[in-house]
mmCIF file of C-alpha atoms and ligand atoms in Angstrom:
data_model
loop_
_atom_site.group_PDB
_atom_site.id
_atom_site.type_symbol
_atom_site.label_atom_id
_atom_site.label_comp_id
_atom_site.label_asym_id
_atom_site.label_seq_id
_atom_site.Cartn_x
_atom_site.Cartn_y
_atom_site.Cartn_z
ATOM 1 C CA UNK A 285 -28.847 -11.828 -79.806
ATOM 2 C CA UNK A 286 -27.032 -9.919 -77.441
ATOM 3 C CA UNK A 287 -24.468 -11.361 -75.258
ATOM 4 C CA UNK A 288 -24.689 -11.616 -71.677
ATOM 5 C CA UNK A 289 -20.859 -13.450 -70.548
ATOM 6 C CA UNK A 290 -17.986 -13.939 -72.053
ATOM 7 C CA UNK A 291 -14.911 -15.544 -71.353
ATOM 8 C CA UNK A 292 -11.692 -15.255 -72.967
ATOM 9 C CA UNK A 293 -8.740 -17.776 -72.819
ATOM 10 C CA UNK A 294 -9.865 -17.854 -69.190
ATOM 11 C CA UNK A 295 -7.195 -19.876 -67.053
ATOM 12 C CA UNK A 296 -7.381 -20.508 -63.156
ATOM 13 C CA UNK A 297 -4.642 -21.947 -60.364
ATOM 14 C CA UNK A 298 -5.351 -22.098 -56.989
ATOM 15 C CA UNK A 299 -1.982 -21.299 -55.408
ATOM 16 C CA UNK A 300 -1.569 -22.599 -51.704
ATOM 17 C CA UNK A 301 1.811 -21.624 -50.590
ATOM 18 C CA UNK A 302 4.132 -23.524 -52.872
ATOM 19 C CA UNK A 303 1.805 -25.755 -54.099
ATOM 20 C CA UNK A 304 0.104 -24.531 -57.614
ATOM 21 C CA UNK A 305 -3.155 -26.310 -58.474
ATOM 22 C CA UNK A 306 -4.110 -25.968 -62.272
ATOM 23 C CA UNK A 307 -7.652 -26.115 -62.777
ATOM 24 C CA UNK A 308 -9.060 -24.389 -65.650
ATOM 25 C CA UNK A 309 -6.998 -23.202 -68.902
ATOM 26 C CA UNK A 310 -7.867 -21.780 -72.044
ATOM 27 C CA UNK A 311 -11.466 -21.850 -71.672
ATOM 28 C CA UNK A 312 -13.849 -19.614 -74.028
ATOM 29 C CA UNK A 313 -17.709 -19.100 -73.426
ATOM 30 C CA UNK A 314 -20.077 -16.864 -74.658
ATOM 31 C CA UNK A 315 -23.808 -16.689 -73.109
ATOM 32 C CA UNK A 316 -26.854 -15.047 -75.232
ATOM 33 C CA UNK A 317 -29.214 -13.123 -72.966
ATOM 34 C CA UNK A 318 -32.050 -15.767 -72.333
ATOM 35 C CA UNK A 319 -30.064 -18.416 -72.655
ATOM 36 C CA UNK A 320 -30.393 -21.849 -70.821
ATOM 37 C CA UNK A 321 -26.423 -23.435 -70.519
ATOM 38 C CA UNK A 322 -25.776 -26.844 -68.389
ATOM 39 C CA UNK A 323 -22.322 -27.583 -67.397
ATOM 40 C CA UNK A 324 -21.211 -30.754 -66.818
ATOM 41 C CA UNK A 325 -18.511 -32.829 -65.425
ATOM 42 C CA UNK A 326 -17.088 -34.736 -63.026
ATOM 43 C CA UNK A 327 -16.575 -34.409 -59.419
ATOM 44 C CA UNK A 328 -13.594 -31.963 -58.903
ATOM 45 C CA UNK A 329 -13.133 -30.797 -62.107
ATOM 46 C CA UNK A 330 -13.298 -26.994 -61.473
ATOM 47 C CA UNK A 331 -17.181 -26.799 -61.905
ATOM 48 C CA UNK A 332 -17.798 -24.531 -58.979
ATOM 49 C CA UNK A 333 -14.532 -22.626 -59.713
ATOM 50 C CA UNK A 334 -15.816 -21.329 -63.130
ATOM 51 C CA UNK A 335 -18.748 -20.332 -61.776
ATOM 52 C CA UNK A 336 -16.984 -18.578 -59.074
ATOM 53 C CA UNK A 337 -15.009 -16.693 -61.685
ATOM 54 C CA UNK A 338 -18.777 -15.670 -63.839
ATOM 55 C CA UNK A 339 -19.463 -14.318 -60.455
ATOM 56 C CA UNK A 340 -16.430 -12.489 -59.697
ATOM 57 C CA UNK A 341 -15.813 -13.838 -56.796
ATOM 58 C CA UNK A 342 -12.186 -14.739 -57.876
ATOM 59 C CA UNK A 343 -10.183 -13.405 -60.189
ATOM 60 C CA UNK A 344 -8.812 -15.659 -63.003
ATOM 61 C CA UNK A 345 -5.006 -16.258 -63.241
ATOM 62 C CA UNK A 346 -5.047 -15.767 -67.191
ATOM 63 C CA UNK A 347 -7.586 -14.388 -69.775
ATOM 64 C CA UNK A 348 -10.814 -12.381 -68.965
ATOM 65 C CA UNK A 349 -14.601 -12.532 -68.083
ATOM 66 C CA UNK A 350 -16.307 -9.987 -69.849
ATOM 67 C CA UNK A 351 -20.687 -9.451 -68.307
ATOM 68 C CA UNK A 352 -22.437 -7.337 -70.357
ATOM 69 C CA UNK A 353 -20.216 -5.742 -71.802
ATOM 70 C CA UNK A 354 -18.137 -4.790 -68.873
ATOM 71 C CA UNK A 355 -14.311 -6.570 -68.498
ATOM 72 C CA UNK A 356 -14.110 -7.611 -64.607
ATOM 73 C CA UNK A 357 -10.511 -7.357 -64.798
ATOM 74 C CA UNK A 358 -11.031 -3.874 -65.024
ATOM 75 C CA UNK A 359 -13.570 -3.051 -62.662
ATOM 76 C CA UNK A 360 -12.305 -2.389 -58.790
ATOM 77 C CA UNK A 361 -14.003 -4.547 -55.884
ATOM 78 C CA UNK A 362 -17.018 -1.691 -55.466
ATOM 79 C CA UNK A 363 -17.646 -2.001 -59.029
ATOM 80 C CA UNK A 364 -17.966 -5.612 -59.397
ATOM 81 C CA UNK A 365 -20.347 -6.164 -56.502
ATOM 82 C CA UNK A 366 -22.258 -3.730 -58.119
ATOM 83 C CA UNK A 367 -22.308 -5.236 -61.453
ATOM 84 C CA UNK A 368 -23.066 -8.582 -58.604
ATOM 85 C CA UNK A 369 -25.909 -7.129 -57.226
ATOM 86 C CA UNK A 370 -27.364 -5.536 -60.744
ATOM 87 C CA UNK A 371 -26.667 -8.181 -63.588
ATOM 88 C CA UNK A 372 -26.320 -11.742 -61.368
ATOM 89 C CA UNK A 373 -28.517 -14.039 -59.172
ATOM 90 C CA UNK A 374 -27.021 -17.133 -57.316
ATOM 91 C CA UNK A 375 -28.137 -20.114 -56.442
ATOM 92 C CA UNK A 376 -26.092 -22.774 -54.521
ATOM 93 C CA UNK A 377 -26.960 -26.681 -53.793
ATOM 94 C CA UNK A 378 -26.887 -25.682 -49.993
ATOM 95 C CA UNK A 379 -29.884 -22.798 -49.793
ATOM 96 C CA UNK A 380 -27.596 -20.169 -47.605
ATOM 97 C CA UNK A 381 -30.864 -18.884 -46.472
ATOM 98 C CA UNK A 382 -30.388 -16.520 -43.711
ATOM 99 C CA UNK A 383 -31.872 -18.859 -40.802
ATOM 100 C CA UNK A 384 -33.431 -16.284 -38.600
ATOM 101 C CA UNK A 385 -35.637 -14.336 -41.139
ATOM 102 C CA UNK A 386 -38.423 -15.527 -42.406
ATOM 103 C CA UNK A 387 -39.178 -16.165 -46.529
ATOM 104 C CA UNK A 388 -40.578 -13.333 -47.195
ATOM 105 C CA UNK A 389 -37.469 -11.100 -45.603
ATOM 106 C CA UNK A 390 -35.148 -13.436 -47.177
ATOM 107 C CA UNK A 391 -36.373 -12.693 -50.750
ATOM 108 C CA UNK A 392 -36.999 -8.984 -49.731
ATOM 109 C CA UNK A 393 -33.123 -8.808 -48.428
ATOM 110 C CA UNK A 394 -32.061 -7.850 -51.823
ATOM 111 C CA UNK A 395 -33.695 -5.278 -52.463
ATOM 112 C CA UNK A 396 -33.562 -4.015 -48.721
ATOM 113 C CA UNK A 397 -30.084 -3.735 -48.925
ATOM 114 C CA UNK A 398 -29.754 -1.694 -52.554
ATOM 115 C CA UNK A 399 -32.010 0.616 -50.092
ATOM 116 C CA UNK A 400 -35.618 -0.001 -51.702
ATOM 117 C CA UNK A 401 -38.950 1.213 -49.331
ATOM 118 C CA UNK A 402 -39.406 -1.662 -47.250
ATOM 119 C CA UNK A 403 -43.712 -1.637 -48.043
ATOM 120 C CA UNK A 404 -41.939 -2.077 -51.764
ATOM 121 C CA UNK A 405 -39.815 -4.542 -51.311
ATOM 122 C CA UNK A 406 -41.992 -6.889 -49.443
ATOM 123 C CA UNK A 407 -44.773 -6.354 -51.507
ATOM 124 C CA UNK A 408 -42.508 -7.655 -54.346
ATOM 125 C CA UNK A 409 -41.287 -10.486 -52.794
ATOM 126 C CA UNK A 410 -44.563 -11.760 -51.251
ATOM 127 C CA UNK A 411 -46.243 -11.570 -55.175
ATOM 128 C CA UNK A 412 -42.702 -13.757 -56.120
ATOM 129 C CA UNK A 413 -43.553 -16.154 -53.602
ATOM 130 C CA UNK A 414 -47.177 -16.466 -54.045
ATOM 131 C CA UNK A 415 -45.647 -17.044 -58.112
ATOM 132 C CA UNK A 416 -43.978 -20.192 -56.826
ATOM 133 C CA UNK A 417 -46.802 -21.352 -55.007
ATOM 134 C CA UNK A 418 -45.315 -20.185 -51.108
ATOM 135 C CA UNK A 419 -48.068 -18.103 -50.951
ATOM 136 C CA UNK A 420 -48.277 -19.922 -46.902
ATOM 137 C CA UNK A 421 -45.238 -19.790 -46.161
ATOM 138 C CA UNK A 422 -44.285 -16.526 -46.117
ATOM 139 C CA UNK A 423 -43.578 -15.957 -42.410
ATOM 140 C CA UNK A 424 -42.165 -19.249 -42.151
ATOM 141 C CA UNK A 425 -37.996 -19.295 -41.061
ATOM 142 C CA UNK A 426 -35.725 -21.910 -42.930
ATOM 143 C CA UNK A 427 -35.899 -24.403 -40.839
ATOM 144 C CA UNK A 428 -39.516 -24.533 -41.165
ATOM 145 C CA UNK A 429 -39.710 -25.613 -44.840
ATOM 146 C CA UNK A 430 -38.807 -28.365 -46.883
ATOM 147 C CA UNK A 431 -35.715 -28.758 -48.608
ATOM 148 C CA UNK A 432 -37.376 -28.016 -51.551
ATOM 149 C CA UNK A 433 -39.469 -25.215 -50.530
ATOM 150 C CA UNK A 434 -36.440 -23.737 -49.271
ATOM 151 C CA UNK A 435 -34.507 -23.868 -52.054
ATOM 152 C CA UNK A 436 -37.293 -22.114 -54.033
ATOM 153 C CA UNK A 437 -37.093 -19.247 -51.767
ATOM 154 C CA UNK A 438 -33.464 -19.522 -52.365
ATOM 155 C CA UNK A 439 -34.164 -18.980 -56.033
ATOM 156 C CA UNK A 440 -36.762 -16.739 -55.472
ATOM 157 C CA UNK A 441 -34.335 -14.207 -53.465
ATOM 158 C CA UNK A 442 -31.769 -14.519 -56.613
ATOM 159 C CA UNK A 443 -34.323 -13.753 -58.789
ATOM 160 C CA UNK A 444 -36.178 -10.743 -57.121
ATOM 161 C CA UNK A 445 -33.776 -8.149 -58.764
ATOM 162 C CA UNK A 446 -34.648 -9.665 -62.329
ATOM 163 C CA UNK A 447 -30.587 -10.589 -62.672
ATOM 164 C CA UNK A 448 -28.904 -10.894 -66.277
ATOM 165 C CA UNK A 449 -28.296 -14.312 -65.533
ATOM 166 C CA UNK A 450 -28.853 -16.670 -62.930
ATOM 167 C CA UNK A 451 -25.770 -19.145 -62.118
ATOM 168 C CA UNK A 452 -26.912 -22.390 -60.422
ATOM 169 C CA UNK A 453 -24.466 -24.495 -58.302
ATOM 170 C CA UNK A 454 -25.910 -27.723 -58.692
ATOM 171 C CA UNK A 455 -28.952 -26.747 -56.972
ATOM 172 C CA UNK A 456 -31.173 -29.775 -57.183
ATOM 173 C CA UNK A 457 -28.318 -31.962 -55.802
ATOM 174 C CA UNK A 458 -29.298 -32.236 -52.287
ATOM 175 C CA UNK A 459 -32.997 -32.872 -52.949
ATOM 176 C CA UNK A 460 -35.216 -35.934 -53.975
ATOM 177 C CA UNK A 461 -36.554 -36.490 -57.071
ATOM 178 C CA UNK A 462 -40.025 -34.638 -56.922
ATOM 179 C CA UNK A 463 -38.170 -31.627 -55.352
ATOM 180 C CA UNK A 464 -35.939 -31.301 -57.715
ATOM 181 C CA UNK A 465 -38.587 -31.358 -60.662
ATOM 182 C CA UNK A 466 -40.181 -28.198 -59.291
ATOM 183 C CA UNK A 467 -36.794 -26.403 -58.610
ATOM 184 C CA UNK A 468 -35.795 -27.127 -62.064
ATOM 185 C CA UNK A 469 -39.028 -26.182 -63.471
ATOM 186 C CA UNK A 470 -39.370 -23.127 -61.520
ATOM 187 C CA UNK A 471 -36.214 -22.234 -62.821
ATOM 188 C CA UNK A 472 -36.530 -22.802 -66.501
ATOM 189 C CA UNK A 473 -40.128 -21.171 -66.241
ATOM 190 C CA UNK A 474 -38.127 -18.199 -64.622
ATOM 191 C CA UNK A 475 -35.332 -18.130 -67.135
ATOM 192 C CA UNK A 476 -38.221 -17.848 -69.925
ATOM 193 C CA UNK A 477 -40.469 -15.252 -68.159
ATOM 194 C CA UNK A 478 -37.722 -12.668 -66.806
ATOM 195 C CA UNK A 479 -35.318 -13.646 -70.144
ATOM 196 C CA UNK A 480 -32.568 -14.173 -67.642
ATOM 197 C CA UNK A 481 -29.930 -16.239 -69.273
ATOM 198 C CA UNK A 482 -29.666 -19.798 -66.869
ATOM 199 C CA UNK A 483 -25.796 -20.888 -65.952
ATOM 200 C CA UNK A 484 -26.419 -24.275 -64.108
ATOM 201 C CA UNK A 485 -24.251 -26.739 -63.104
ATOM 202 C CA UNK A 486 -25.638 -30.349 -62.734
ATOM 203 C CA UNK A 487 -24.356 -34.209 -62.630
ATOM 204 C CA UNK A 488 -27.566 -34.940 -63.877
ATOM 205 C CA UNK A 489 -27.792 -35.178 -67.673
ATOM 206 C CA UNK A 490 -31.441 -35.862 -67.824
ATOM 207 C CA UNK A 491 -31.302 -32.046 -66.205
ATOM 208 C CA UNK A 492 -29.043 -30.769 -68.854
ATOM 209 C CA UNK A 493 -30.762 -32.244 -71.845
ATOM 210 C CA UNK A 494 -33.420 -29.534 -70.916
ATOM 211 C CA UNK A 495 -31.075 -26.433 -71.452
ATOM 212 C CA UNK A 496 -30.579 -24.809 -75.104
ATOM 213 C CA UNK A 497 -27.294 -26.299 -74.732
ATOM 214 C CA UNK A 498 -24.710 -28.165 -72.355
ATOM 215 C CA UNK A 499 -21.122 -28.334 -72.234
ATOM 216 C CA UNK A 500 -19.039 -30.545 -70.577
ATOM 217 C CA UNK A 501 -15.658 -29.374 -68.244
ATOM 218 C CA UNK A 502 -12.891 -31.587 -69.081
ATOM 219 C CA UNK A 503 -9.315 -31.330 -68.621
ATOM 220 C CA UNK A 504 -9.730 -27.453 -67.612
ATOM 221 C CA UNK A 505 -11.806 -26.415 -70.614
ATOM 222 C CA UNK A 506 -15.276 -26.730 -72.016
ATOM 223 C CA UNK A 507 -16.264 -29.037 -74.559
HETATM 224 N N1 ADP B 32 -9.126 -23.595 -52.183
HETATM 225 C C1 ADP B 32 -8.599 -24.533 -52.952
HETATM 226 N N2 ADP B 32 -7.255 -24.755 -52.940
HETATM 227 C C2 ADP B 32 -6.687 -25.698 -53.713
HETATM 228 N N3 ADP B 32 -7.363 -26.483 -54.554
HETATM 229 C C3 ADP B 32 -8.696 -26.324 -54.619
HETATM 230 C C4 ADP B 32 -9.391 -25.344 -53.821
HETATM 231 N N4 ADP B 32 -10.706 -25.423 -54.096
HETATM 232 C C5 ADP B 32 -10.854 -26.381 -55.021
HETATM 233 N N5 ADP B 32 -9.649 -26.946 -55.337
HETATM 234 C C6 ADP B 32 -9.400 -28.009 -56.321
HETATM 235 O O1 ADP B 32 -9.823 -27.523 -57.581
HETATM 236 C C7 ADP B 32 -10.492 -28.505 -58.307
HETATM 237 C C8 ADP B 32 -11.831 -27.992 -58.787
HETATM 238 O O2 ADP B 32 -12.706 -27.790 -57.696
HETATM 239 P P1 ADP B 32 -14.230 -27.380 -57.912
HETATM 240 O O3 ADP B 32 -14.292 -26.218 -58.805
HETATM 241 O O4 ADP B 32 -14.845 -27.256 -56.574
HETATM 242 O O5 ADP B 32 -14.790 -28.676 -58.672
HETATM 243 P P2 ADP B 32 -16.294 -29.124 -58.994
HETATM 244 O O6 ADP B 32 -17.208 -28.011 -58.612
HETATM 245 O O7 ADP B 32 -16.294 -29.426 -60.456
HETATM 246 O O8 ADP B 32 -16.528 -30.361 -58.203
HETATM 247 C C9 ADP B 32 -10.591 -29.715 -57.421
HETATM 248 O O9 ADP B 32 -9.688 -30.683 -57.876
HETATM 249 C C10 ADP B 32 -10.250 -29.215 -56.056
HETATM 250 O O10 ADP B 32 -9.514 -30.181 -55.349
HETATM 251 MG MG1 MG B 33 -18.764 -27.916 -57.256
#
């Protein structure tokens, strides 16, 4: 199995003026490619931050991230938003859907912007959407669709590029039960089909009893 993440002895502060927050410290992970991971925890306990760090988004205070085979702490900012754009897919509990384009540009944005031929690109993203069942809603905007619906475009438009790995902000958190069946089926039958390893963090644990593993965040580290 080869692996996708890794992290080091990873440590994070947020560091407001004089005041130091400590949020993560010594933490070590390793993610197989194909892997399904839940993270758990509670409320404020640096969830989001770690998966900021995965993404490089922020740097960490100590230790490294290493993504497939690359160490982020020695990539410059070009570099990482490559390795961003080629190896990760995100998906947030809000959908951050761009609200004046319609699903089918939204997914296609991706690939749009790493400069594929538009015919291409929307030819893709209309056969990924008509794979999750929005075959109708293609030229619909955001605030057309359902919560639900929108947040499998969401995941559709991480997924379009075939990402590494696919790191989920609690994305089932804002919708109801039903919804959040599909989302979290849709992404486990993704995860499977593409072999893109699945980083998602949840408060539900009936949701991360369904992963190959879960961990939970406690006192800064994983356990
Ligand atoms: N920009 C920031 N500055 C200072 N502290 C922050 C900042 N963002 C988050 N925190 C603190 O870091 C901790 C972890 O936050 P977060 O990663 O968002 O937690 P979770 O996603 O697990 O709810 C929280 O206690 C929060 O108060
Ligand atoms: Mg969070």
């Amino acid at each position: 199995m080869s692996k996708i993440i890794e992290c080091r002895d990873l440590g994070y502060n947020y560091n407001n003026g004089e005041i130091q927050t400590p949020v993560l410290s010594t933490l070590n992970l390793e993610v197989n490619q194909a892997e399904s991971i839940a993270i758990v925890g509670q409320s404020g306990c640096g969830k989001s931050t770690l998966l900021n760090l995965l993404g490089g988004m922020s740097q960490p205070s100590t230790g490294k991230v290493t993504i497939n085979g690359s160490d982020l702490s020695q990539l410059n900012e070009e570099e990482i938003t490559l390795i961003r754009a080629q190896c990760l897919g995100f998906v947030y509990q809000f959908h951050h859907l761009l609200k004046d384009f319609s699903a089918l540009d939204n997914v296609a944005m991706p690939l749009l912007i790493q400069g594929d031929d538009t015919q291409t690109a929307l030819k893709k993203s209309s056969k990924l959407l008509e794979d999750i069942g929005l075959q109708d809603r293609l030229n619909h905007q955001p605030s057309e669709l359902s919560g639900g619906q929108r947040q499998r475009v969401a995941i559709a438009r991480a997924l379009i590029n075939k990402p590494s790995v696919l790191l989920a902000d609690e994305p089932t958190g804002n919708l109801d039960a039903k919804s959040a069946k599909e989302v979290l089926g849709l992404m486990m039958e993704l995860n499977q089909q593409q072999k893109s390893a699945l980083i998602l963090v949840t408060h539900d644990m009936s949701i991360a009893k369904k992963m190959d593993r879960f961990l939970t965040l406690e006192n800064g580290t994983l356990v």
